[in-house]
Amino acid sequence: LAKTTQPISMDSYEGQEVNITCSHNNIATNDYITWYQQFPSQGPRFIIQGYKTKVTNEVASLFIPADRKSSTLSLPRVSLSDTAVYYCLVGGGTTSGTYKYIFGTGTRLKVLA
Amino acid sequence: DSGVTQTPKHLITATGQRVTLRCSPRSGDLSVYWYQQSLDQGLQFLIQYYNGEERAKGNILERFSAQQFPDLHSELNLSSLELGDSALYFCASSVAGSVNTGELFFGEGSRLTVL
C-alpha cells in the first residue's frame, strides 16, 4: 500500500494559486490518486482523482508526472473559504480484493486576507 | 449533503460503556467504510464492508466491531470504552468495492465523548 508524504502546512493569500505536492514513491500500477478536502468537524469531501497526466475539474487541477511517484493539487485563485486540510490518497486495491483506503496526515492550508 | 447519514451526531457516555454508531450509505452504494478521527489528528481507517462482507481491516481495536446488514446500512459497535476512544467517527460509502475509480462520500460524523 503506497504511503503518501505531504507538507504539514501551507499559508497563502487570497487570489493566489496554491500547489500542494504529494509524494507516493511506492504507488502500484493499478493505484489512482485522489485528493480530499476537510473542514473542521466535517467529513472529507472529494476534490479530484486521476491516474496519470493532468486532470481538471471546476475546482482544481491534478498534475501527475509520467513516473506517478508524486502528484500536485493546484487550487486556482484561493479564497478564505479554501482554508482546510487537504489529503492525498493513493491506491487501495490489492490482488486479494481487499481495500484499505488510508489517509495520510494531510496538508493544513491557511488562506490569509 | 453527501447522502450518507450517520446517527447519533453526538454521544456522551462513561468509561466502560458500550455504544453503537449507525450509518446509512448513499442509495446504490455497496461499500461502507469506517474512520476514526481524534482531536486534531488524521483519519484512521478502521474497517470496510462491501455488500455485507468484511473486505478490509485497518487499525481497529478488538473492543470495536462492525457489521453491514442486508439493507446495506452499517453499525460500528464500541465496547469497554476508554477516554482515548473520544473522537469523531466517520462513515463513508462508495459504489464499488474498490475506490480506485470512484469517490468516497462521507457522512457528517458521530462525535463520541467518553467521560
PDB file of C-alpha atoms in Angstrom:
ATOM      1  CA  LEU A   1       0.000   0.000   0.000  1.00  0.00           C
ATOM      2  CA  ALA A   2       1.521   3.275  -1.122  1.00  0.00           C
ATOM      3  CA  LYS A   3       2.438   5.693   1.655  1.00  0.00           C
ATOM      4  CA  THR A   4       1.992   9.379   0.975  1.00  0.00           C
ATOM      5  CA  THR A   5       4.030  12.337   2.156  1.00  0.00           C
ATOM      6  CA  GLN A   6       2.689  15.885   2.112  1.00  0.00           C
ATOM      7  CA  PRO A   7       3.775  19.168   3.664  1.00  0.00           C
ATOM      8  CA  ILE A   8       2.202  19.563   7.069  1.00  0.00           C
ATOM      9  CA  SER A   9       1.028  23.107   6.477  1.00  0.00           C
ATOM     10  CA  MET A  10       0.988  25.939   3.955  1.00  0.00           C
ATOM     11  CA  ASP A  11      -0.048  29.572   4.018  1.00  0.00           C
ATOM     12  CA  SER A  12      -1.306  31.539   1.056  1.00  0.00           C
ATOM     13  CA  TYR A  13      -3.082  34.791   0.276  1.00  0.00           C
ATOM     14  CA  GLU A  14      -6.451  35.255  -1.295  1.00  0.00           C
ATOM     15  CA  GLY A  15      -6.378  35.225  -5.087  1.00  0.00           C
ATOM     16  CA  GLN A  16      -3.161  33.251  -5.343  1.00  0.00           C
ATOM     17  CA  GLU A  17      -2.719  29.848  -6.914  1.00  0.00           C
ATOM     18  CA  VAL A  18      -1.814  27.136  -4.406  1.00  0.00           C
ATOM     19  CA  ASN A  19       0.059  23.991  -5.317  1.00  0.00           C
ATOM     20  CA  ILE A  20       0.243  21.117  -2.848  1.00  0.00           C
ATOM     21  CA  THR A  21       2.567  18.283  -3.729  1.00  0.00           C
ATOM     22  CA  CYS A  22       2.247  14.727  -2.527  1.00  0.00           C
ATOM     23  CA  SER A  23       4.967  12.079  -2.777  1.00  0.00           C
ATOM     24  CA  HIS A  24       3.990   8.459  -3.261  1.00  0.00           C
ATOM     25  CA  ASN A  25       7.115   6.575  -4.283  1.00  0.00           C
ATOM     26  CA  ASN A  26       5.592   3.108  -3.889  1.00  0.00           C
ATOM     27  CA  ILE A  27       2.496   3.666  -5.989  1.00  0.00           C
ATOM     28  CA  ALA A  28       1.271   0.490  -7.672  1.00  0.00           C
ATOM     29  CA  THR A  29       0.273   0.094 -11.280  1.00  0.00           C
ATOM     30  CA  ASN A  30      -3.440  -0.064 -10.558  1.00  0.00           C
ATOM     31  CA  ASP A  31      -3.490   2.750  -7.992  1.00  0.00           C
ATOM     32  CA  TYR A  32      -5.324   6.021  -8.544  1.00  0.00           C
ATOM     33  CA  ILE A  33      -4.520   9.297  -6.826  1.00  0.00           C
ATOM     34  CA  THR A  34      -7.330  11.086  -5.073  1.00  0.00           C
ATOM     35  CA  TRP A  35      -7.471  14.360  -3.148  1.00  0.00           C
ATOM     36  CA  TYR A  36      -9.926  15.273  -0.432  1.00  0.00           C
ATOM     37  CA  GLN A  37     -10.694  18.482   1.440  1.00  0.00           C
ATOM     38  CA  GLN A  38     -11.768  18.530   5.068  1.00  0.00           C
ATOM     39  CA  PHE A  39     -13.142  21.405   7.121  1.00  0.00           C
ATOM     40  CA  PRO A  40     -13.147  21.211  10.932  1.00  0.00           C
ATOM     41  CA  SER A  41     -15.698  18.764  12.310  1.00  0.00           C
ATOM     42  CA  GLN A  42     -16.864  17.774   8.844  1.00  0.00           C
ATOM     43  CA  GLY A  43     -16.298  14.690   6.763  1.00  0.00           C
ATOM     44  CA  PRO A  44     -13.762  14.905   3.951  1.00  0.00           C
ATOM     45  CA  ARG A  45     -15.060  15.935   0.575  1.00  0.00           C
ATOM     46  CA  PHE A  46     -13.795  14.621  -2.758  1.00  0.00           C
ATOM     47  CA  ILE A  47     -11.904  17.170  -4.840  1.00  0.00           C
ATOM     48  CA  ILE A  48     -10.334  15.341  -7.746  1.00  0.00           C
ATOM     49  CA  GLN A  49      -8.982  11.980  -8.861  1.00  0.00           C
ATOM     50  CA  GLY A  50      -6.514  10.985 -11.536  1.00  0.00           C
ATOM     51  CA  TYR A  51      -4.338   8.174 -12.833  1.00  0.00           C
ATOM     52  CA  LYS A  52      -1.778   9.939 -14.991  1.00  0.00           C
ATOM     53  CA  THR A  53      -1.027  13.240 -16.759  1.00  0.00           C
ATOM     54  CA  LYS A  54      -3.406  16.054 -15.939  1.00  0.00           C
ATOM     55  CA  VAL A  55      -6.969  16.163 -14.743  1.00  0.00           C
ATOM     56  CA  THR A  56      -9.015  19.319 -14.348  1.00  0.00           C
ATOM     57  CA  ASN A  57     -12.443  19.960 -12.934  1.00  0.00           C
ATOM     58  CA  GLU A  58     -14.350  23.035 -11.855  1.00  0.00           C
ATOM     59  CA  VAL A  59     -12.456  23.437  -8.585  1.00  0.00           C
ATOM     60  CA  ALA A  60      -8.925  22.100  -9.092  1.00  0.00           C
ATOM     61  CA  SER A  61      -6.314  20.567 -11.329  1.00  0.00           C
ATOM     62  CA  LEU A  62      -4.244  17.493 -10.645  1.00  0.00           C
ATOM     63  CA  PHE A  63      -0.846  17.081 -12.236  1.00  0.00           C
ATOM     64  CA  ILE A  64       0.740  13.624 -12.296  1.00  0.00           C
ATOM     65  CA  PRO A  65       4.172  13.115 -13.893  1.00  0.00           C
ATOM     66  CA  ALA A  66       4.948  10.104 -16.024  1.00  0.00           C
ATOM     67  CA  ASP A  67       6.571   8.125 -13.208  1.00  0.00           C
ATOM     68  CA  ARG A  68       3.497   8.751 -10.986  1.00  0.00           C
ATOM     69  CA  LYS A  69       5.705   8.951  -7.892  1.00  0.00           C
ATOM     70  CA  SER A  70       4.248  12.304  -6.990  1.00  0.00           C
ATOM     71  CA  SER A  71       1.237  14.445  -7.726  1.00  0.00           C
ATOM     72  CA  THR A  72       0.368  18.108  -7.357  1.00  0.00           C
ATOM     73  CA  LEU A  73      -3.004  19.524  -6.477  1.00  0.00           C
ATOM     74  CA  SER A  74      -3.461  23.002  -7.880  1.00  0.00           C
ATOM     75  CA  LEU A  75      -6.111  25.333  -6.491  1.00  0.00           C
ATOM     76  CA  PRO A  76      -6.559  28.438  -8.653  1.00  0.00           C
ATOM     77  CA  ARG A  77      -7.244  31.794  -7.004  1.00  0.00           C
ATOM     78  CA  VAL A  78      -7.883  30.577  -3.465  1.00  0.00           C
ATOM     79  CA  SER A  79     -10.282  32.336  -1.145  1.00  0.00           C
ATOM     80  CA  LEU A  80     -10.620  32.366   2.631  1.00  0.00           C
ATOM     81  CA  SER A  81     -13.134  29.538   2.370  1.00  0.00           C
ATOM     82  CA  ASP A  82     -10.435  27.255   0.966  1.00  0.00           C
ATOM     83  CA  THR A  83      -8.785  27.156   4.392  1.00  0.00           C
ATOM     84  CA  ALA A  84      -8.936  23.456   5.203  1.00  0.00           C
ATOM     85  CA  VAL A  85      -6.913  20.260   5.439  1.00  0.00           C
ATOM     86  CA  TYR A  86      -6.124  18.607   2.118  1.00  0.00           C
ATOM     87  CA  TYR A  87      -5.458  14.892   1.944  1.00  0.00           C
ATOM     88  CA  CYS A  88      -3.734  12.971  -0.801  1.00  0.00           C
ATOM     89  CA  LEU A  89      -4.704   9.304  -1.083  1.00  0.00           C
ATOM     90  CA  VAL A  90      -3.218   6.633  -3.257  1.00  0.00           C
ATOM     91  CA  GLY A  91      -4.450   3.235  -4.245  1.00  0.00           C
ATOM     92  CA  GLY A  92      -6.418   0.920  -2.039  1.00  0.00           C
ATOM     93  CA  GLY A  93      -6.775  -2.108  -4.228  1.00  0.00           C
ATOM     94  CA  THR A  94      -4.883  -5.329  -3.753  1.00  0.00           C
ATOM     95  CA  THR A  95      -4.881  -8.601  -5.635  1.00  0.00           C
ATOM     96  CA  SER A  96      -6.787 -10.207  -2.768  1.00  0.00           C
ATOM     97  CA  GLY A  97      -9.672  -7.852  -3.318  1.00  0.00           C
ATOM     98  CA  THR A  98      -9.335  -6.043  -0.020  1.00  0.00           C
ATOM     99  CA  TYR A  99      -9.302  -2.302   0.014  1.00  0.00           C
ATOM    100  CA  LYS A 100      -7.678  -0.137   2.640  1.00  0.00           C
ATOM    101  CA  TYR A 101      -8.283   3.482   1.856  1.00  0.00           C
ATOM    102  CA  ILE A 102      -5.759   5.076   4.187  1.00  0.00           C
ATOM    103  CA  PHE A 103      -5.459   8.810   4.668  1.00  0.00           C
ATOM    104  CA  GLY A 104      -2.121  10.449   5.400  1.00  0.00           C
ATOM    105  CA  THR A 105      -1.575  13.348   7.758  1.00  0.00           C
ATOM    106  CA  GLY A 106      -2.792  15.902   5.235  1.00  0.00           C
ATOM    107  CA  THR A 107      -1.731  19.472   4.500  1.00  0.00           C
ATOM    108  CA  ARG A 108      -3.283  22.233   6.549  1.00  0.00           C
ATOM    109  CA  LEU A 109      -3.819  25.158   4.185  1.00  0.00           C
ATOM    110  CA  LYS A 110      -4.439  28.581   5.648  1.00  0.00           C
ATOM    111  CA  VAL A 111      -5.581  31.319   3.302  1.00  0.00           C
ATOM    112  CA  LEU A 112      -4.906  34.843   4.523  1.00  0.00           C
ATOM    113  CA  ALA A 113      -6.725  38.020   3.539  1.00  0.00           C
TER     114      ALA A 113
ATOM    115  CA  ASP B   1     -25.349  16.811   1.591  1.00  0.00           C
ATOM    116  CA  SER B   2     -23.343  13.698   0.715  1.00  0.00           C
ATOM    117  CA  GLY B   3     -26.298  11.343   1.042  1.00  0.00           C
ATOM    118  CA  VAL B   4     -24.585   9.386   3.823  1.00  0.00           C
ATOM    119  CA  THR B   5     -26.472   9.523   7.114  1.00  0.00           C
ATOM    120  CA  GLN B   6     -24.862   8.928  10.478  1.00  0.00           C
ATOM    121  CA  THR B   7     -26.582   8.729  13.829  1.00  0.00           C
ATOM    122  CA  PRO B   8     -26.284   9.863  16.503  1.00  0.00           C
ATOM    123  CA  LYS B   9     -24.497  13.136  15.736  1.00  0.00           C
ATOM    124  CA  HIS B  10     -23.334  13.486  19.316  1.00  0.00           C
ATOM    125  CA  LEU B  11     -22.976  10.930  22.078  1.00  0.00           C
ATOM    126  CA  ILE B  12     -21.678  11.317  25.619  1.00  0.00           C
ATOM    127  CA  THR B  13     -21.065   8.254  27.709  1.00  0.00           C
ATOM    128  CA  ALA B  14     -18.910   6.932  30.523  1.00  0.00           C
ATOM    129  CA  THR B  15     -15.857   4.727  30.547  1.00  0.00           C
ATOM    130  CA  GLY B  16     -16.623   1.037  30.385  1.00  0.00           C
ATOM    131  CA  GLN B  17     -19.847   1.549  28.485  1.00  0.00           C
ATOM    132  CA  ARG B  18     -20.840   0.294  25.044  1.00  0.00           C
ATOM    133  CA  VAL B  19     -22.250   2.351  22.175  1.00  0.00           C
ATOM    134  CA  THR B  20     -23.459   1.699  18.666  1.00  0.00           C
ATOM    135  CA  LEU B  21     -22.985   4.099  15.796  1.00  0.00           C
ATOM    136  CA  ARG B  22     -25.157   3.757  12.731  1.00  0.00           C
ATOM    137  CA  CYS B  23     -24.512   4.589   9.109  1.00  0.00           C
ATOM    138  CA  SER B  24     -26.812   4.586   6.113  1.00  0.00           C
ATOM    139  CA  PRO B  25     -24.862   4.758   2.844  1.00  0.00           C
ATOM    140  CA  ARG B  26     -25.904   6.626  -0.249  1.00  0.00           C
ATOM    141  CA  SER B  27     -28.596   4.916  -2.246  1.00  0.00           C
ATOM    142  CA  GLY B  28     -26.933   2.362  -4.501  1.00  0.00           C
ATOM    143  CA  ASP B  29     -23.574   2.343  -2.720  1.00  0.00           C
ATOM    144  CA  LEU B  30     -22.448  -1.132  -1.737  1.00  0.00           C
ATOM    145  CA  SER B  31     -19.302  -0.278   0.221  1.00  0.00           C
ATOM    146  CA  VAL B  32     -19.159   1.238   3.677  1.00  0.00           C
ATOM    147  CA  TYR B  33     -16.003   2.448   5.375  1.00  0.00           C
ATOM    148  CA  TRP B  34     -15.475   3.494   8.994  1.00  0.00           C
ATOM    149  CA  TYR B  35     -12.862   6.008  10.123  1.00  0.00           C
ATOM    150  CA  GLN B  36     -11.868   7.411  13.499  1.00  0.00           C
ATOM    151  CA  GLN B  37     -10.553  10.951  13.869  1.00  0.00           C
ATOM    152  CA  SER B  38      -9.278  12.086  17.238  1.00  0.00           C
ATOM    153  CA  LEU B  39      -8.853  15.768  18.046  1.00  0.00           C
ATOM    154  CA  ASP B  40      -6.510  17.433  15.552  1.00  0.00           C
ATOM    155  CA  GLN B  41      -5.472  14.043  14.217  1.00  0.00           C
ATOM    156  CA  GLY B  42      -5.741  12.428  10.848  1.00  0.00           C
ATOM    157  CA  LEU B  43      -8.337   9.922   9.765  1.00  0.00           C
ATOM    158  CA  GLN B  44      -7.641   6.396  10.928  1.00  0.00           C
ATOM    159  CA  PHE B  45      -9.119   3.683   8.741  1.00  0.00           C
ATOM    160  CA  LEU B  46     -10.979   1.126  10.819  1.00  0.00           C
ATOM    161  CA  ILE B  47     -12.846  -1.267   8.575  1.00  0.00           C
ATOM    162  CA  GLN B  48     -14.571  -1.688   5.218  1.00  0.00           C
ATOM    163  CA  TYR B  49     -17.612  -3.711   4.189  1.00  0.00           C
ATOM    164  CA  TYR B  50     -18.820  -4.484   0.710  1.00  0.00           C
ATOM    165  CA  ASN B  51     -22.331  -5.833   0.165  1.00  0.00           C
ATOM    166  CA  GLY B  52     -22.457  -7.325   3.634  1.00  0.00           C
ATOM    167  CA  GLU B  53     -18.987  -8.816   3.693  1.00  0.00           C
ATOM    168  CA  GLU B  54     -15.942  -7.524   5.518  1.00  0.00           C
ATOM    169  CA  ARG B  55     -13.374  -6.504   2.923  1.00  0.00           C
ATOM    170  CA  ALA B  56     -10.564  -4.808   4.783  1.00  0.00           C
ATOM    171  CA  LYS B  57      -9.443  -4.094   8.305  1.00  0.00           C
ATOM    172  CA  GLY B  58      -7.326  -1.235   9.496  1.00  0.00           C
ATOM    173  CA  ASN B  59      -6.264  -0.322  12.991  1.00  0.00           C
ATOM    174  CA  ILE B  60      -9.495  -1.417  14.581  1.00  0.00           C
ATOM    175  CA  LEU B  61      -9.304  -2.407  18.228  1.00  0.00           C
ATOM    176  CA  GLU B  62     -10.627  -5.754  19.395  1.00  0.00           C
ATOM    177  CA  ARG B  63     -13.122  -3.826  21.558  1.00  0.00           C
ATOM    178  CA  PHE B  64     -14.634  -2.465  18.354  1.00  0.00           C
ATOM    179  CA  SER B  65     -16.700  -4.416  15.871  1.00  0.00           C
ATOM    180  CA  ALA B  66     -18.829  -3.630  12.881  1.00  0.00           C
ATOM    181  CA  GLN B  67     -21.261  -5.204  10.504  1.00  0.00           C
ATOM    182  CA  GLN B  68     -23.181  -4.378   7.358  1.00  0.00           C
ATOM    183  CA  PHE B  69     -26.764  -5.525   7.144  1.00  0.00           C
ATOM    184  CA  PRO B  70     -28.736  -6.805   4.112  1.00  0.00           C
ATOM    185  CA  ASP B  71     -30.231  -3.344   3.601  1.00  0.00           C
ATOM    186  CA  LEU B  72     -26.593  -2.110   3.412  1.00  0.00           C
ATOM    187  CA  HIS B  73     -26.674   0.067   6.488  1.00  0.00           C
ATOM    188  CA  SER B  74     -23.779  -0.471   8.846  1.00  0.00           C
ATOM    189  CA  GLU B  75     -23.210  -0.301  12.569  1.00  0.00           C
ATOM    190  CA  LEU B  76     -19.991   0.251  14.471  1.00  0.00           C
ATOM    191  CA  ASN B  77     -20.029  -1.138  17.997  1.00  0.00           C
ATOM    192  CA  LEU B  78     -17.604   0.265  20.541  1.00  0.00           C
ATOM    193  CA  SER B  79     -17.361  -1.522  23.878  1.00  0.00           C
ATOM    194  CA  SER B  80     -15.449  -1.167  27.158  1.00  0.00           C
ATOM    195  CA  LEU B  81     -14.995   2.456  26.238  1.00  0.00           C
ATOM    196  CA  GLU B  82     -11.910   4.340  27.343  1.00  0.00           C
ATOM    197  CA  LEU B  83     -11.207   8.054  27.488  1.00  0.00           C
ATOM    198  CA  GLY B  84      -8.990   7.700  24.435  1.00  0.00           C
ATOM    199  CA  ASP B  85     -11.909   6.487  22.350  1.00  0.00           C
ATOM    200  CA  SER B  86     -13.328  10.012  22.351  1.00  0.00           C
ATOM    201  CA  ALA B  87     -13.268  11.033  18.715  1.00  0.00           C
ATOM    202  CA  LEU B  88     -15.242  11.780  15.592  1.00  0.00           C
ATOM    203  CA  TYR B  89     -16.290   8.602  13.857  1.00  0.00           C
ATOM    204  CA  PHE B  90     -16.937   8.933  10.145  1.00  0.00           C
ATOM    205  CA  CYS B  91     -18.705   6.604   7.827  1.00  0.00           C
ATOM    206  CA  ALA B  92     -18.151   6.777   4.093  1.00  0.00           C
ATOM    207  CA  SER B  93     -19.661   4.924   1.186  1.00  0.00           C
ATOM    208  CA  SER B  94     -18.803   4.231  -2.403  1.00  0.00           C
ATOM    209  CA  VAL B  95     -20.424   2.431  -5.277  1.00  0.00           C
ATOM    210  CA  ALA B  96     -17.896  -0.260  -5.917  1.00  0.00           C
ATOM    211  CA  GLY B  97     -15.710  -2.435  -3.777  1.00  0.00           C
ATOM    212  CA  SER B  98     -12.665  -0.529  -4.903  1.00  0.00           C
ATOM    213  CA  VAL B  99     -12.286   3.175  -4.529  1.00  0.00           C
ATOM    214  CA  ASN B 100      -9.750   3.390  -7.297  1.00  0.00           C
ATOM    215  CA  THR B 101     -12.256   4.519  -9.828  1.00  0.00           C
ATOM    216  CA  GLY B 102     -14.767   6.239  -7.654  1.00  0.00           C
ATOM    217  CA  GLU B 103     -15.020   8.654  -4.800  1.00  0.00           C
ATOM    218  CA  LEU B 104     -15.813   8.190  -1.157  1.00  0.00           C
ATOM    219  CA  PHE B 105     -18.833  10.053   0.183  1.00  0.00           C
ATOM    220  CA  PHE B 106     -18.530  10.888   3.859  1.00  0.00           C
ATOM    221  CA  GLY B 107     -21.214  11.432   6.426  1.00  0.00           C
ATOM    222  CA  GLU B 108     -21.115  14.282   8.921  1.00  0.00           C
ATOM    223  CA  GLY B 109     -19.721  12.031  11.612  1.00  0.00           C
ATOM    224  CA  SER B 110     -20.700  10.933  15.088  1.00  0.00           C
ATOM    225  CA  ARG B 111     -18.894  12.747  17.861  1.00  0.00           C
ATOM    226  CA  LEU B 112     -18.275  10.429  20.786  1.00  0.00           C
ATOM    227  CA  THR B 113     -17.229  11.815  24.148  1.00  0.00           C
ATOM    228  CA  VAL B 114     -16.195   9.368  26.838  1.00  0.00           C
ATOM    229  CA  LEU B 115     -16.107  10.824  30.345  1.00  0.00           C
TER     230      LEU B 115
END
